[in-house]
CSV table of C-alpha atoms (C1' of nucleotides) in Angstrom, one decimal:
chain,number,residue,atom,x,y,z
A,29,UNK,CA,135.8,128.4,34.9
A,30,UNK,CA,134.1,128.9,38.0
A,31,UNK,CA,131.7,131.1,39.1
A,32,UNK,CA,133.2,132.4,43.2
A,33,UNK,CA,129.7,130.8,44.4
A,34,UNK,CA,130.9,127.5,43.3
A,35,UNK,CA,134.3,128.4,44.4
A,36,UNK,CA,132.7,129.3,47.6
A,37,UNK,CA,131.3,125.9,47.6
A,38,UNK,CA,134.4,124.1,47.2
A,39,UNK,CA,136.1,125.9,49.3
A,40,UNK,CA,133.6,125.1,52.6
A,41,UNK,CA,133.2,121.8,51.1
A,42,UNK,CA,137.1,121.6,52.1
A,43,UNK,CA,137.1,123.6,54.9
A,44,UNK,CA,134.7,121.0,56.8
A,45,UNK,CA,136.4,118.6,56.0
A,46,UNK,CA,139.0,119.2,57.1
A,47,UNK,CA,137.7,119.5,60.2
A,48,UNK,CA,136.0,115.8,60.6
A,49,UNK,CA,138.8,113.7,57.9
A,50,UNK,CA,137.1,110.9,56.3
A,51,UNK,CA,133.6,111.8,57.0
A,52,UNK,CA,131.0,113.0,54.4
A,53,UNK,CA,130.5,116.3,55.1
A,54,UNK,CA,126.3,117.0,55.9
A,55,UNK,CA,124.0,118.9,53.9
A,56,UNK,CA,122.6,120.5,57.2
A,57,UNK,CA,126.1,121.6,57.9
A,58,UNK,CA,127.5,122.7,54.8
A,59,UNK,CA,124.1,124.4,54.3
A,60,UNK,CA,124.7,126.6,58.0
A,61,UNK,CA,128.2,126.8,57.3
A,62,UNK,CA,127.4,128.7,53.4
A,63,UNK,CA,124.3,130.9,55.4
A,64,UNK,CA,121.6,129.3,53.1
A,65,UNK,CA,118.7,126.8,53.5
A,66,UNK,CA,118.9,123.1,53.0
A,67,UNK,CA,117.0,123.1,50.2
A,68,UNK,CA,119.6,125.4,48.4
A,69,UNK,CA,122.9,123.8,49.2
A,70,UNK,CA,121.1,120.1,47.9
A,71,UNK,CA,120.5,121.9,44.6
A,72,UNK,CA,124.2,123.4,44.8
A,73,UNK,CA,126.1,120.2,45.0
A,74,UNK,CA,123.8,117.9,43.0
A,75,UNK,CA,125.3,120.6,40.2
A,76,UNK,CA,128.8,120.3,41.6
A,77,UNK,CA,128.6,116.8,40.8
A,78,UNK,CA,127.5,117.2,37.6
A,79,UNK,CA,130.1,119.1,37.1
A,80,UNK,CA,132.4,116.4,38.1
A,81,UNK,CA,134.1,118.1,41.4
A,82,UNK,CA,132.1,116.6,44.1
A,83,UNK,CA,131.4,112.8,45.3
A,84,UNK,CA,127.3,113.0,46.8
A,85,UNK,CA,125.8,110.4,48.4
A,86,UNK,CA,122.4,111.3,48.5
A,87,UNK,CA,120.8,111.4,52.0
A,88,UNK,CA,124.2,110.9,53.2
A,89,UNK,CA,126.5,113.5,52.6
A,90,UNK,CA,128.9,114.4,50.0
A,91,UNK,CA,132.8,115.0,49.9
A,92,UNK,CA,135.2,116.8,47.0
A,93,UNK,CA,136.9,114.4,44.5
A,94,UNK,CA,140.2,114.8,43.2
A,95,UNK,CA,139.3,117.3,40.7
A,96,UNK,CA,137.5,119.5,43.1
A,97,UNK,CA,139.8,119.3,46.0
A,98,UNK,CA,142.5,120.7,43.6
A,99,UNK,CA,140.2,123.5,42.9
A,100,UNK,CA,139.6,123.9,46.5
A,101,UNK,CA,143.3,124.1,47.1
A,102,UNK,CA,142.9,127.0,44.4
A,103,UNK,CA,141.2,129.1,46.1
A,104,UNK,CA,142.6,128.7,49.5
A,105,UNK,CA,145.7,130.2,47.9
A,106,UNK,CA,144.2,133.0,46.5
A,107,UNK,CA,142.7,133.9,49.8
A,108,UNK,CA,145.3,133.1,52.0
A,109,UNK,CA,148.3,134.9,49.6
A,110,UNK,CA,145.9,137.8,49.9
A,111,UNK,CA,145.3,138.1,53.5
A,112,UNK,CA,149.0,138.3,53.9
A,113,UNK,CA,149.1,141.2,51.1
A,114,UNK,CA,147.0,143.2,52.4
A,115,UNK,CA,148.8,142.5,55.8
A,116,UNK,CA,152.1,143.1,54.5
A,117,UNK,CA,151.7,145.9,52.0
A,118,UNK,CA,149.3,147.4,52.2
A,119,UNK,CA,149.4,147.5,56.4
A,120,UNK,CA,145.8,146.3,56.9
A,121,UNK,CA,144.9,144.8,60.8
A,122,UNK,CA,145.2,140.7,60.5
A,123,UNK,CA,142.1,141.0,62.3
A,124,UNK,CA,140.0,142.1,59.8
A,125,UNK,CA,141.4,140.7,56.1
A,126,UNK,CA,139.7,137.9,55.4
A,127,UNK,CA,135.9,139.6,55.0
A,128,UNK,CA,138.6,141.5,52.3
A,129,UNK,CA,140.1,138.5,51.4
A,130,UNK,CA,136.5,136.8,51.1
A,131,UNK,CA,136.0,139.4,47.6
A,132,UNK,CA,139.1,139.2,46.5
A,133,UNK,CA,140.3,135.8,45.9
A,134,UNK,CA,137.6,135.3,43.1
A,135,UNK,CA,138.7,138.9,41.0
A,136,UNK,CA,142.4,137.8,41.5
A,137,UNK,CA,144.2,136.5,38.3
A,138,UNK,CA,146.7,134.1,38.3
A,139,UNK,CA,149.6,136.1,36.6
A,140,UNK,CA,148.6,139.0,39.4
A,141,UNK,CA,148.4,136.5,42.9
A,142,UNK,CA,152.1,135.1,41.4
A,143,UNK,CA,153.1,139.1,41.6
A,144,UNK,CA,151.9,139.2,45.2
A,145,UNK,CA,153.3,135.8,45.6
A,146,UNK,CA,157.0,137.0,44.4
A,147,UNK,CA,156.9,139.9,46.7
A,148,UNK,CA,155.9,138.7,49.5
A,149,UNK,CA,158.9,135.8,49.5
A,150,UNK,CA,156.7,132.7,48.5
A,151,UNK,CA,155.2,132.8,52.3
A,152,UNK,CA,154.4,129.3,53.7
A,153,UNK,CA,151.1,131.2,56.3
A,154,UNK,CA,149.1,133.7,56.4
A,155,UNK,CA,148.5,136.4,58.9
A,156,UNK,CA,146.4,133.4,60.9
A,157,UNK,CA,149.0,131.0,60.7
A,158,UNK,CA,147.1,129.0,58.5
A,159,UNK,CA,149.2,127.4,55.8
A,160,UNK,CA,149.3,128.8,52.2
A,161,UNK,CA,149.0,125.8,50.2
A,162,UNK,CA,151.9,125.7,47.1
A,163,UNK,CA,150.4,126.9,43.4
A,164,UNK,CA,150.4,123.0,42.6
A,165,UNK,CA,148.3,122.1,45.2
A,166,UNK,CA,150.0,120.9,48.0
A,167,UNK,CA,149.1,122.2,51.6
A,168,UNK,CA,151.9,121.1,54.4
A,169,UNK,CA,149.7,119.0,57.3
A,170,UNK,CA,150.9,120.4,60.9
A,171,UNK,CA,150.7,118.9,64.6
A,172,UNK,CA,149.7,121.2,66.7
A,173,UNK,CA,148.7,121.1,69.5
A,174,UNK,CA,145.9,123.4,71.0
A,175,UNK,CA,145.9,125.4,74.8
A,176,UNK,CA,143.9,122.4,75.9
A,177,UNK,CA,145.9,119.5,74.9
A,178,UNK,CA,149.4,121.3,75.2
A,179,UNK,CA,152.3,120.5,77.8
A,180,UNK,CA,151.5,122.8,81.0
A,181,UNK,CA,153.7,124.8,82.3
A,182,UNK,CA,156.4,125.1,79.3
A,183,UNK,CA,156.8,128.2,77.6
A,184,UNK,CA,154.2,128.2,74.1
A,185,UNK,CA,154.2,130.1,70.5
A,186,UNK,CA,151.5,130.2,69.0
A,187,UNK,CA,151.4,128.9,65.7
A,188,UNK,CA,148.1,129.5,64.7
A,189,UNK,CA,144.5,130.9,65.1
A,190,UNK,CA,141.5,128.8,63.6
A,191,UNK,CA,139.0,131.3,63.7
A,192,UNK,CA,138.5,133.9,61.6
A,193,UNK,CA,135.5,136.2,63.5
A,194,UNK,CA,137.0,139.8,63.4
A,195,UNK,CA,135.2,140.3,66.9
A,196,UNK,CA,137.5,137.2,68.3
A,197,UNK,CA,140.6,137.8,66.7
A,198,UNK,CA,140.7,141.8,68.0
A,199,UNK,CA,140.0,140.6,71.3
A,200,UNK,CA,142.6,138.3,70.7
A,201,UNK,CA,145.3,141.2,69.7
A,202,UNK,CA,144.1,143.5,72.2
A,203,UNK,CA,145.8,140.8,75.0
A,204,UNK,CA,148.9,140.6,72.3
A,205,UNK,CA,147.3,136.8,71.5
A,206,UNK,CA,148.7,136.8,67.6
A,207,UNK,CA,150.5,134.1,65.8
A,208,UNK,CA,154.4,134.3,66.8
A,209,UNK,CA,153.4,135.3,70.5
A,210,UNK,CA,154.9,133.2,73.3
A,211,UNK,CA,152.2,131.9,76.7
A,212,UNK,CA,152.0,129.4,79.1
A,213,UNK,CA,149.6,127.2,79.9
A,214,UNK,CA,149.3,127.5,83.7
A,215,UNK,CA,146.5,125.5,84.1
A,216,UNK,CA,143.5,123.7,82.8
A,217,UNK,CA,139.8,123.5,84.7
A,218,UNK,CA,138.0,121.5,83.0
A,219,UNK,CA,135.3,121.5,85.3
A,220,UNK,CA,135.0,125.4,85.1
A,221,UNK,CA,136.3,124.9,81.5
A,222,UNK,CA,138.2,127.1,81.6
A,223,UNK,CA,142.0,127.7,80.8
A,224,UNK,CA,144.5,130.0,82.6
A,225,UNK,CA,147.7,131.8,80.4
A,226,UNK,CA,150.7,133.3,81.6
A,227,UNK,CA,151.5,135.7,79.2
A,228,UNK,CA,154.4,138.2,79.1
A,229,UNK,CA,155.5,140.0,82.3
A,230,UNK,CA,153.5,138.9,85.3
A,231,UNK,CA,150.0,139.0,82.8
A,232,UNK,CA,147.6,136.5,83.5
A,233,UNK,CA,144.4,135.3,81.2
A,234,UNK,CA,142.1,133.3,81.3
A,235,UNK,CA,139.9,131.9,78.7
A,236,UNK,CA,137.1,129.1,78.3
A,237,UNK,CA,137.5,125.7,76.4
A,238,UNK,CA,135.5,126.8,73.6
A,239,UNK,CA,137.8,129.9,72.9
A,240,UNK,CA,141.3,128.2,73.6
A,241,UNK,CA,140.7,125.0,71.5
A,242,UNK,CA,140.9,127.7,68.7
A,243,UNK,CA,144.6,129.3,69.6
A,244,UNK,CA,147.0,126.6,68.3
A,245,UNK,CA,150.5,126.2,70.0
A,246,UNK,CA,153.9,124.8,69.5
A,247,UNK,CA,157.2,124.3,72.3
A,248,UNK,CA,159.0,127.9,71.4
B,298,UNK,CA,125.4,148.1,46.7
B,299,UNK,CA,125.0,148.3,43.2
B,300,UNK,CA,126.4,145.1,41.8
B,301,UNK,CA,129.2,144.8,39.1
B,302,UNK,CA,126.9,145.4,35.9
B,303,UNK,CA,125.2,148.1,36.9
B,304,UNK,CA,128.6,149.4,38.2
B,305,UNK,CA,129.7,148.7,34.8
B,306,UNK,CA,126.7,150.4,32.8
B,307,UNK,CA,127.4,153.0,34.8
B,308,UNK,CA,131.2,153.3,34.7
B,309,UNK,CA,130.4,152.9,30.1
B,310,UNK,CA,128.1,155.5,30.2
B,311,UNK,CA,130.7,158.1,32.2
B,312,UNK,CA,133.0,156.9,29.3
B,313,UNK,CA,130.6,157.3,26.6
B,314,UNK,CA,129.8,160.5,27.3
B,315,UNK,CA,132.8,162.2,27.8
B,316,UNK,CA,133.7,161.3,24.1
B,317,UNK,CA,130.4,163.4,22.9
B,318,UNK,CA,129.5,166.0,25.6
B,319,UNK,CA,126.3,167.1,26.4
B,320,UNK,CA,124.6,164.2,24.0
B,321,UNK,CA,122.5,161.6,25.3
B,322,UNK,CA,124.5,158.2,24.4
B,323,UNK,CA,122.1,155.6,22.4
B,324,UNK,CA,121.3,152.8,22.9
B,325,UNK,CA,122.9,150.8,20.3
B,326,UNK,CA,126.3,152.5,21.2
B,327,UNK,CA,126.3,151.4,24.9
B,328,UNK,CA,124.9,148.5,23.4
B,329,UNK,CA,127.9,147.6,21.6
B,330,UNK,CA,130.4,149.4,23.9
B,331,UNK,CA,128.6,146.8,26.4
B,332,UNK,CA,128.9,143.5,24.3
B,333,UNK,CA,125.6,142.7,24.8
B,334,UNK,CA,122.3,142.9,22.7
B,335,UNK,CA,120.1,146.1,22.4
B,336,UNK,CA,117.2,144.4,24.1
B,337,UNK,CA,119.5,143.9,26.6
B,338,UNK,CA,120.9,147.5,27.0
B,339,UNK,CA,117.3,148.6,27.3
B,340,UNK,CA,116.1,146.5,30.0
B,341,UNK,CA,118.9,146.8,32.1
B,342,UNK,CA,119.2,150.9,31.4
B,343,UNK,CA,115.2,150.8,32.4
B,344,UNK,CA,116.6,149.3,35.5
B,345,UNK,CA,118.9,152.2,36.0
B,346,UNK,CA,115.9,154.5,35.3
B,347,UNK,CA,113.9,153.3,38.1
B,348,UNK,CA,116.9,152.8,40.9
B,349,UNK,CA,117.0,156.7,39.9
B,350,UNK,CA,121.0,156.6,38.5
B,351,UNK,CA,119.9,158.0,34.7
B,352,UNK,CA,118.0,160.1,33.0
B,353,UNK,CA,116.2,157.8,29.8
B,354,UNK,CA,114.2,159.4,27.0
B,355,UNK,CA,112.8,156.4,25.6
B,356,UNK,CA,113.7,156.2,21.6
B,357,UNK,CA,116.3,159.0,22.4
B,358,UNK,CA,119.0,158.0,24.2
B,359,UNK,CA,120.6,157.9,27.9
B,360,UNK,CA,122.4,160.0,30.0
B,361,UNK,CA,124.0,159.7,34.0
B,362,UNK,CA,122.3,161.5,36.7
B,363,UNK,CA,123.9,163.2,39.3
B,364,UNK,CA,123.8,160.9,41.6
B,365,UNK,CA,124.6,158.1,38.9
B,366,UNK,CA,127.5,159.7,37.9
B,367,UNK,CA,129.0,160.5,41.1
B,368,UNK,CA,128.6,156.1,41.6
B,369,UNK,CA,130.4,156.4,38.2
B,370,UNK,CA,133.0,158.5,39.1
B,371,UNK,CA,133.9,156.1,41.9
B,372,UNK,CA,133.9,153.1,40.1
B,373,UNK,CA,136.6,154.9,37.7
B,374,UNK,CA,138.7,156.0,40.8
B,375,UNK,CA,138.7,152.2,41.9
B,376,UNK,CA,139.9,151.2,38.6
B,377,UNK,CA,142.5,153.9,37.7
B,378,UNK,CA,143.9,153.7,41.2
B,379,UNK,CA,144.5,150.3,40.6
B,380,UNK,CA,145.9,150.0,38.0
B,381,UNK,CA,148.6,152.8,39.2
B,382,UNK,CA,148.7,149.8,41.9
B,383,UNK,CA,149.7,147.2,39.6
B,384,UNK,CA,151.9,148.8,37.6
B,385,UNK,CA,153.9,151.0,40.4
B,386,UNK,CA,153.6,148.1,43.3
B,387,UNK,CA,153.1,144.8,41.9
B,388,UNK,CA,155.3,145.5,38.4
B,389,UNK,CA,152.9,144.5,35.8
B,390,UNK,CA,153.2,146.1,32.4
B,391,UNK,CA,151.2,148.8,31.9
B,392,UNK,CA,149.7,148.0,28.7
B,393,UNK,CA,147.8,144.6,30.1
B,394,UNK,CA,146.4,146.0,33.2
B,395,UNK,CA,143.0,147.3,31.8
B,396,UNK,CA,141.5,143.9,32.1
B,397,UNK,CA,142.7,142.9,35.2
B,398,UNK,CA,141.8,146.4,37.2
B,399,UNK,CA,138.2,145.5,35.1
B,400,UNK,CA,137.8,142.5,38.0
B,401,UNK,CA,139.8,144.1,40.8
B,402,UNK,CA,137.1,147.3,40.3
B,403,UNK,CA,134.4,145.9,42.0
B,404,UNK,CA,135.9,143.5,44.6
B,405,UNK,CA,138.0,145.8,46.5
B,406,UNK,CA,137.1,148.1,49.5
B,407,UNK,CA,136.8,151.5,50.5
B,408,UNK,CA,139.6,150.3,53.3
B,409,UNK,CA,141.8,148.0,50.8
B,410,UNK,CA,141.7,151.6,48.4
B,411,UNK,CA,142.4,154.3,50.8
B,412,UNK,CA,145.2,152.0,51.6
B,413,UNK,CA,147.1,151.5,48.0
B,414,UNK,CA,145.6,155.3,47.1
B,415,UNK,CA,148.0,156.3,50.4
B,416,UNK,CA,151.4,153.6,49.0
B,417,UNK,CA,150.9,155.1,46.2
B,418,UNK,CA,151.4,158.8,47.4
B,419,UNK,CA,147.8,160.0,46.3
B,420,UNK,CA,148.7,160.3,42.8
B,421,UNK,CA,146.5,161.9,39.6
B,422,UNK,CA,147.1,160.2,36.9
B,423,UNK,CA,147.0,155.9,36.0
B,424,UNK,CA,149.7,154.1,33.6
B,425,UNK,CA,147.9,155.6,31.0
B,426,UNK,CA,147.7,159.1,31.5
B,427,UNK,CA,144.1,159.3,32.8
B,428,UNK,CA,143.3,161.3,35.8
B,429,UNK,CA,142.2,159.5,38.4
B,430,UNK,CA,139.2,161.0,39.9
B,431,UNK,CA,139.2,162.3,44.0
B,432,UNK,CA,137.9,160.5,47.0
B,433,UNK,CA,134.8,162.8,46.3
B,434,UNK,CA,134.6,162.7,42.9
B,435,UNK,CA,135.9,165.3,41.3
B,436,UNK,CA,138.0,164.2,37.9
B,437,UNK,CA,140.4,167.6,36.7
B,438,UNK,CA,139.5,168.3,32.8
B,439,UNK,CA,142.6,168.0,30.8
B,440,UNK,CA,142.6,170.0,28.1
B,441,UNK,CA,145.3,168.1,25.4
B,442,UNK,CA,145.9,168.5,21.8
B,443,UNK,CA,146.3,164.9,19.5
B,444,UNK,CA,149.1,164.5,17.8
B,445,UNK,CA,146.4,166.0,15.0
B,446,UNK,CA,146.2,169.0,16.3
B,447,UNK,CA,149.2,169.9,18.1
B,448,UNK,CA,152.1,172.0,16.4
B,449,UNK,CA,154.0,170.9,13.8
B,450,UNK,CA,158.3,170.5,14.4
B,451,UNK,CA,157.7,170.8,18.2
B,452,UNK,CA,158.7,169.0,21.3
B,453,UNK,CA,155.9,167.5,22.6
B,454,UNK,CA,155.4,165.3,25.6
B,455,UNK,CA,153.1,162.1,25.7
B,456,UNK,CA,150.4,163.0,28.2
B,457,UNK,CA,147.3,160.0,27.6
B,458,UNK,CA,146.9,157.1,25.5
B,459,UNK,CA,143.0,157.0,25.3
B,460,UNK,CA,142.2,153.4,24.2
B,461,UNK,CA,142.9,150.2,26.2
B,462,UNK,CA,143.4,147.7,23.9
B,463,UNK,CA,146.1,145.4,24.9
B,464,UNK,CA,147.7,144.5,21.6
B,465,UNK,CA,148.1,148.4,20.4
B,466,UNK,CA,149.4,149.8,23.4
B,467,UNK,CA,152.4,146.8,23.6
B,468,UNK,CA,152.2,147.8,19.8
B,469,UNK,CA,153.0,151.5,21.4
B,470,UNK,CA,155.5,150.0,24.3
B,471,UNK,CA,157.5,148.5,21.5
B,472,UNK,CA,158.3,151.9,20.2
B,473,UNK,CA,158.9,153.0,23.4
B,474,UNK,CA,155.5,155.9,23.2
B,475,UNK,CA,154.3,155.8,26.9
B,476,UNK,CA,152.9,158.6,28.8
B,477,UNK,CA,156.2,160.9,29.8
B,478,UNK,CA,158.1,160.0,26.4
B,479,UNK,CA,158.8,163.0,24.1
B,480,UNK,CA,158.6,163.3,20.0
B,481,UNK,CA,158.0,165.8,17.8
B,482,UNK,CA,155.2,165.6,15.2
B,483,UNK,CA,157.2,166.0,11.8
B,484,UNK,CA,154.3,166.0,9.6
B,485,UNK,CA,150.3,165.5,8.4
B,486,UNK,CA,149.8,164.4,5.6
B,487,UNK,CA,145.7,164.2,5.1
B,488,UNK,CA,145.8,162.4,1.4
B,489,UNK,CA,147.5,159.4,3.1
B,490,UNK,CA,146.4,159.9,6.5
B,491,UNK,CA,148.9,159.5,7.8
B,492,UNK,CA,151.5,161.5,10.4
B,493,UNK,CA,155.3,161.3,11.0
B,494,UNK,CA,156.8,161.0,13.7
B,495,UNK,CA,159.8,161.7,15.7
B,496,UNK,CA,161.0,159.8,18.1
B,497,UNK,CA,164.6,160.3,20.3
B,498,UNK,CA,167.5,159.6,18.3
B,499,UNK,CA,166.7,159.6,14.3
B,500,UNK,CA,164.0,157.4,14.8
B,501,UNK,CA,160.6,157.9,12.8
B,502,UNK,CA,157.2,156.5,12.7
B,503,UNK,CA,154.3,156.5,10.4
B,504,UNK,CA,150.9,156.4,11.9
B,505,UNK,CA,147.3,156.3,10.5
B,506,UNK,CA,145.3,159.2,11.8
B,507,UNK,CA,142.8,156.9,13.7
B,508,UNK,CA,146.1,155.4,15.6
B,509,UNK,CA,147.8,159.2,15.9
B,510,UNK,CA,144.2,160.7,17.6
B,511,UNK,CA,144.4,158.6,20.7
B,512,UNK,CA,148.2,159.8,21.1
B,513,UNK,CA,147.5,162.8,23.7
B,514,UNK,CA,150.2,165.6,24.3
B,515,UNK,CA,151.8,168.7,25.4
B,516,UNK,CA,154.2,170.8,25.5
B,517,UNK,CA,157.2,169.1,26.1
C,203,DG,C1',108.0,97.3,65.2
C,204,DC,C1',105.7,101.3,65.0
C,205,DT,C1',105.8,106.5,65.8
C,206,DA,C1',107.4,111.2,66.5
C,207,DT,C1',111.3,114.1,65.3
C,208,DA,C1',114.9,115.7,62.7
C,209,DA,C1',117.3,116.1,58.1
C,210,DT,C1',116.9,115.9,53.2
C,211,DT,C1',114.7,116.5,49.2
C,212,DT,C1',111.5,118.6,45.8
C,213,DT,C1',108.8,121.7,44.0
C,214,DG,C1',106.8,126.0,42.8
C,215,DA,C1',109.0,131.2,42.8
C,216,DT,C1',111.5,135.2,42.3
C,217,DA,C1',115.4,138.2,41.5
C,218,DG,C1',119.6,139.6,38.0
C,219,DG,C1',121.5,139.4,33.7
C,220,DT,C1',120.8,137.5,29.4
C,221,DC,C1',119.8,136.4,23.9
C,222,DA,C1',116.8,135.9,20.1
C,223,DA,C1',113.4,137.1,17.3
C,224,DA,C1',109.3,139.8,17.1
C,225,DA,C1',107.1,144.2,17.0
C,226,DT,C1',107.3,148.9,16.8
C,227,DA,C1',108.5,153.6,15.6
C,228,DA,C1',111.4,156.8,13.5
C,229,DA,C1',115.0,158.3,9.5
C,230,DA,C1',115.7,158.5,5.0
C,231,DA,C1',115.1,157.6,0.1
C,232,DA,C1',112.1,157.6,-3.4
D,294,DT,C1',104.0,161.1,0.7
D,295,DT,C1',105.2,156.8,0.8
D,296,DT,C1',107.7,153.2,1.1
D,297,DT,C1',112.2,151.5,2.6
D,298,DT,C1',115.9,150.8,6.4
D,299,DT,C1',117.8,151.6,11.1
D,300,DA,C1',117.0,151.8,15.5
D,301,DT,C1',114.4,150.7,19.5
D,302,DT,C1',111.7,147.9,22.4
D,303,DT,C1',108.7,144.3,23.6
D,304,DT,C1',108.1,139.3,24.1
D,305,DG,C1',109.5,135.0,25.5
D,306,DA,C1',112.7,131.8,27.5
D,307,DC,C1',116.8,130.7,29.5
D,308,DC,C1',120.6,130.3,33.3
D,309,DT,C1',122.6,130.8,38.2
D,310,DA,C1',121.5,131.2,42.6
D,311,DT,C1',118.6,132.1,46.0
D,312,DC,C1',113.8,130.9,49.5
D,313,DA,C1',109.7,128.8,51.3
D,314,DA,C1',107.2,125.4,52.2
D,315,DA,C1',105.8,120.6,51.3
D,316,DA,C1',107.0,115.9,50.2
D,317,DT,C1',110.0,112.2,50.9
D,318,DT,C1',113.2,109.4,54.1
D,319,DA,C1',115.9,108.0,58.2
D,320,DT,C1',116.3,107.8,63.1
D,321,DA,C1',115.9,107.6,67.7
D,322,DG,C1',112.8,106.7,71.3
D,323,DC,C1',109.4,104.1,73.2
DNA sequence: GCTATAATTTTGATAGGTCAAAATAAAAAA
DNA sequence: TTTTTTATTTTGACCTATCAAAATTATAGC
C-alpha cells in the first residue's frame, strides 16, 4: 500500500505531465511543486523508480509509467470525488475544499469512496470542473478554450478553473465566476496584458491574462 | 499539531483508563492494546510526558493529564461522529465502521466535523451506543447494566456494545442484537458460564458471560 | 572550446516510529 | 532471604521522509 507521500508524488507528477504532455518532468520543477528540496525529490523519485511506478532518466527527468499512472488516476479520483462530496453533501464552499480533500484522499477506503460516488450519482466533474477519473482509471480529455483563445463576443460558459488557490477561487466566487456561469469575452488587449469580460447584466470585469488563462470555457 | 500516532496513543489511554478508573495504565497493557512492543510504548510515553500530555511514573504506569484527556476526548469525538456519519449518511454497516473511522479521524478538519455534526443533528451516541463527547470535551457518564448484572425476567433495551471487533458485531447483528433492540435475561448460569436470552418472538439465545458482559442494557 | 552559471545528485544529519535483544528492577516463590 | 519469574526500560539498529551543503554534470555565453 503506497504511503500518502508516495500518493502525493504520483498525483503531482500526473498533473505536471498534463501541463506539458509528452515531456519529462524536471526534478527542480517537481521539487518546487512538492515544496521539498531538489535532493529530496531526487531520492524520492529513485525510490519510486525502484518500486516500478515511474521511468526515471537521471539528469533528464521523470515520467509515470503505466502502473504509476493508474495509481495517480486513482488518487485523483479520490481527491475529486471527495471535493464534490464536501460541496454537495456537507455544504462546504467550492473555493476551500481542495486542502480538505488533500488530507482525506489518503484516508478514505474504496468502500467509502464507492458510497460517496453512489450518493453523488456517479458524477463526472468535481466542483472546479475537473474531470473525475472512472473507477477503472479512465479520464475524459476535454477540449476547452481559455478566456484568451475563445471567440470574442460570443456567450461562453465556464467549464473549469485550473487553479486550486483558495484566495483566487474566492475572488472568482465574489464575481460569480464559477463553473456553470456564463460570460462573454469582450476584448483582449495583448499590450495591456488584459481581457475584458462581460458578465451578467451590464457588469464588466478586467482580468490579467495570467488569471484569464486559468478559466476554461465552452460555448454556452 | 499531534501526529496520528500521538492521537492514537492518547485515545487508547483514555479507553484503557475508563476500564479501570483511578488506576495507572501499565506499559505492557498499553503496548498490547497498541500492538507495539513494550519498548516502543515506553519511548512513546516518555515523549508524551515531555510534551506535557501524560503523567508518567516509571515502572509504575501512565495516565492522561488534563491536557491529554482533552485531546483524547477530541479524538474520540471525531471517531464517533465519523462512525455515525458513515452509518447514517453513507449507509455503511454499523459492524464495520470502526476501522474506517480509525483512518478518517486523523484526516477530518474541524470545519468538516462541524458540518457532519450539524447534518446528523448534534447526536449524543454513535452506532454502538458509545457517547459522543461534546465539542468542548465533555462526555456523559452512563450508568448501564450488563447482561450479567441486570434484573432477570424484565424487558431490557440494548444501549451499548463495548467491543469493536467486526466479526463479533456481525454475529450480534445476525441475531438482531443491536443498540435499541429489546430482550429479556431469562437465566444466568454461573457454573455453565452462560446466560440465556429471550429475544423477540419465541427466539432464545445463549451467550457466554464474556460476550454477555459486552452488551450493556437499560430498562426498556 | 573554455568558463561561468544553473540544475541535479550525493553525502551526512535529523526526526518520528518502530523492533529485537540486552539490562534492570520489581514481584512472587521457595 | 535468596532465587526465579515477570515487567519495564535501555540500547542499537532500521525505515521513511526530510534538509543543508558539497560534489557533479549540463547548458549557455563568450
